[in-house]
Amino acid sequence: MEHEENLKRQRKASVVTLYLSSTHTIFVENNPETRKETWVLHSMVCSVERPPTTPAGSQLILRCKDFRVFQVLIPQERDCVDVHASLVRLSRPGVCLFQDSKTLKLFRFFLLF
């Protein structure tokens, strides 16, 4: 293949801070030397899985449409449930969700004026 490119993949675990914005999930490494940021567009998320809780904490697995996989270990189960629910909603824009007999509509576009 002419245009083959070898991508450097980081396979080691690192401590990150997770940010959720209206359009992206952002992973920021806590290492002050590198401070690397990884931005994932919500529309690129294919699935969000939450396997059973382990003694170390609750795990989230984000599978992206570009074949990237992010495994996140969150110490508190309640925080993991909240992040999972938010990511499921944010990764499926324009879907009506029924919650407590109220309809919540997530919009496809985010406009700033």
GROMACS .gro file of C-alpha atoms in nm:
model
  113
    1MET     CA    1   0.000   0.000   0.000
    2GLU     CA    2   0.140   0.334  -0.099
    3HIS     CA    3  -0.028   0.550   0.160
    4GLU     CA    4   0.009   0.324   0.459
    5GLU     CA    5   0.084   0.507   0.777
    6ASN     CA    6   0.195   0.355   1.105
    7LEU     CA    7   0.021   0.524   1.392
    8LYS     CA    8   0.185   0.539   1.730
    9ARG     CA    9  -0.060   0.397   1.979
   10GLN     CA   10  -0.031   0.451   2.349
   11ARG     CA   11  -0.124   0.125   2.520
   12LYS     CA   12  -0.023   0.214   2.874
   13ALA     CA   13  -0.268   0.332   3.133
   14SER     CA   14  -0.257   0.697   3.232
   15VAL     CA   15  -0.445   0.913   3.476
   16VAL     CA   16  -0.667   1.162   3.295
   17THR     CA   17  -0.931   1.421   3.367
   18LEU     CA   18  -1.251   1.366   3.169
   19TYR     CA   19  -1.444   1.666   3.038
   20LEU     CA   20  -1.781   1.650   2.863
   21SER     CA   21  -1.877   1.945   2.645
   22SER     CA   22  -2.182   1.985   2.425
   23THR     CA   23  -1.988   1.855   2.124
   24HIS     CA   24  -1.680   1.666   2.249
   25THR     CA   25  -1.550   1.426   2.511
   26ILE     CA   26  -1.206   1.549   2.616
   27PHE     CA   27  -0.939   1.340   2.789
   28VAL     CA   28  -0.657   1.547   2.945
   29GLU     CA   29  -0.354   1.368   3.090
   30ASN     CA   30  -0.269   1.472   3.444
   31ASN     CA   31   0.106   1.447   3.377
   32PRO     CA   32   0.230   1.810   3.392
   33GLU     CA   33   0.518   1.734   3.153
   34THR     CA   34   0.306   1.618   2.860
   35ARG     CA   35  -0.048   1.745   2.934
   36LYS     CA   36  -0.174   1.572   2.618
   37GLU     CA   37  -0.538   1.628   2.518
   38THR     CA   38  -0.751   1.385   2.318
   39TRP     CA   39  -1.074   1.524   2.175
   40VAL     CA   40  -1.348   1.287   2.059
   41LEU     CA   41  -1.646   1.429   1.871
   42HIS     CA   42  -1.971   1.292   2.016
   43SER     CA   43  -2.098   1.200   1.670
   44MET     CA   44  -1.790   0.975   1.626
   45VAL     CA   45  -1.889   0.758   1.924
   46CYS     CA   46  -2.035   0.429   1.804
   47SER     CA   47  -2.119   0.277   2.143
   48VAL     CA   48  -2.080   0.338   2.514
   49GLU     CA   49  -2.062   0.025   2.728
   50ARG     CA   50  -2.059  -0.014   3.105
   51PRO     CA   51  -1.938  -0.360   3.210
   52PRO     CA   52  -2.007  -0.490   3.563
   53THR     CA   53  -1.841  -0.302   3.847
   54THR     CA   54  -1.507  -0.431   3.976
   55PRO     CA   55  -1.344  -0.369   4.316
   56ALA     CA   56  -1.119  -0.108   4.151
   57GLY     CA   57  -1.418   0.091   4.023
   58SER     CA   58  -1.664   0.113   3.736
   59GLN     CA   59  -1.542   0.090   3.380
   60LEU     CA   60  -1.667   0.270   3.069
   61ILE     CA   61  -1.574   0.159   2.719
   62LEU     CA   62  -1.613   0.408   2.433
   63ARG     CA   63  -1.596   0.255   2.087
   64CYS     CA   64  -1.554   0.510   1.809
   65LYS     CA   65  -1.648   0.490   1.442
   66ASP     CA   66  -1.281   0.536   1.349
   67PHE     CA   67  -1.196   0.215   1.546
   68ARG     CA   68  -1.045   0.390   1.846
   69VAL     CA   69  -1.139   0.240   2.182
   70PHE     CA   70  -1.114   0.425   2.513
   71GLN     CA   71  -1.139   0.237   2.842
   72VAL     CA   72  -1.199   0.457   3.142
   73LEU     CA   73  -1.197   0.339   3.504
   74ILE     CA   74  -1.404   0.564   3.730
   75PRO     CA   75  -1.365   0.506   4.107
   76GLN     CA   76  -1.724   0.596   4.205
   77GLU     CA   77  -2.008   0.393   4.052
   78ARG     CA   78  -2.259   0.680   4.071
   79ASP     CA   79  -2.022   0.904   3.873
   80CYS     CA   80  -1.980   0.628   3.615
   81VAL     CA   81  -2.358   0.590   3.578
   82ASP     CA   82  -2.397   0.967   3.530
   83VAL     CA   83  -2.116   0.987   3.272
   84HIS     CA   84  -2.255   0.682   3.089
   85ALA     CA   85  -2.604   0.834   3.070
   86SER     CA   86  -2.464   1.167   2.947
   87LEU     CA   87  -2.245   1.004   2.681
   88VAL     CA   88  -2.533   0.789   2.554
   89ARG     CA   89  -2.752   1.099   2.518
   90LEU     CA   90  -2.479   1.315   2.361
   91SER     CA   91  -2.368   1.051   2.110
   92ARG     CA   92  -2.722   1.017   1.969
   93PRO     CA   93  -2.837   1.368   1.870
   94GLY     CA   94  -3.191   1.421   1.752
   95VAL     CA   95  -3.328   1.122   1.943
   96CYS     CA   96  -3.629   1.168   2.167
   97LEU     CA   97  -3.583   1.025   2.513
   98PHE     CA   98  -3.879   0.965   2.740
   99GLN     CA   99  -3.803   1.034   3.102
  100ASP     CA  100  -4.065   1.070   3.378
  101SER     CA  101  -4.340   1.108   3.116
  102LYS     CA  102  -4.163   1.414   2.972
  103THR     CA  103  -4.006   1.428   2.629
  104LEU     CA  104  -3.648   1.547   2.614
  105LYS     CA  105  -3.536   1.650   2.265
  106LEU     CA  106  -3.166   1.663   2.186
  107PHE     CA  107  -3.091   1.898   1.901
  108ARG     CA  108  -2.865   1.817   1.606
  109PHE     CA  109  -2.696   2.156   1.591
  110PHE     CA  110  -2.543   2.386   1.847
  111LEU     CA  111  -2.549   2.755   1.753
  112LEU     CA  112  -2.366   3.041   1.922
  113PHE     CA  113  -2.474   3.401   1.869
   0.00000   0.00000   0.00000
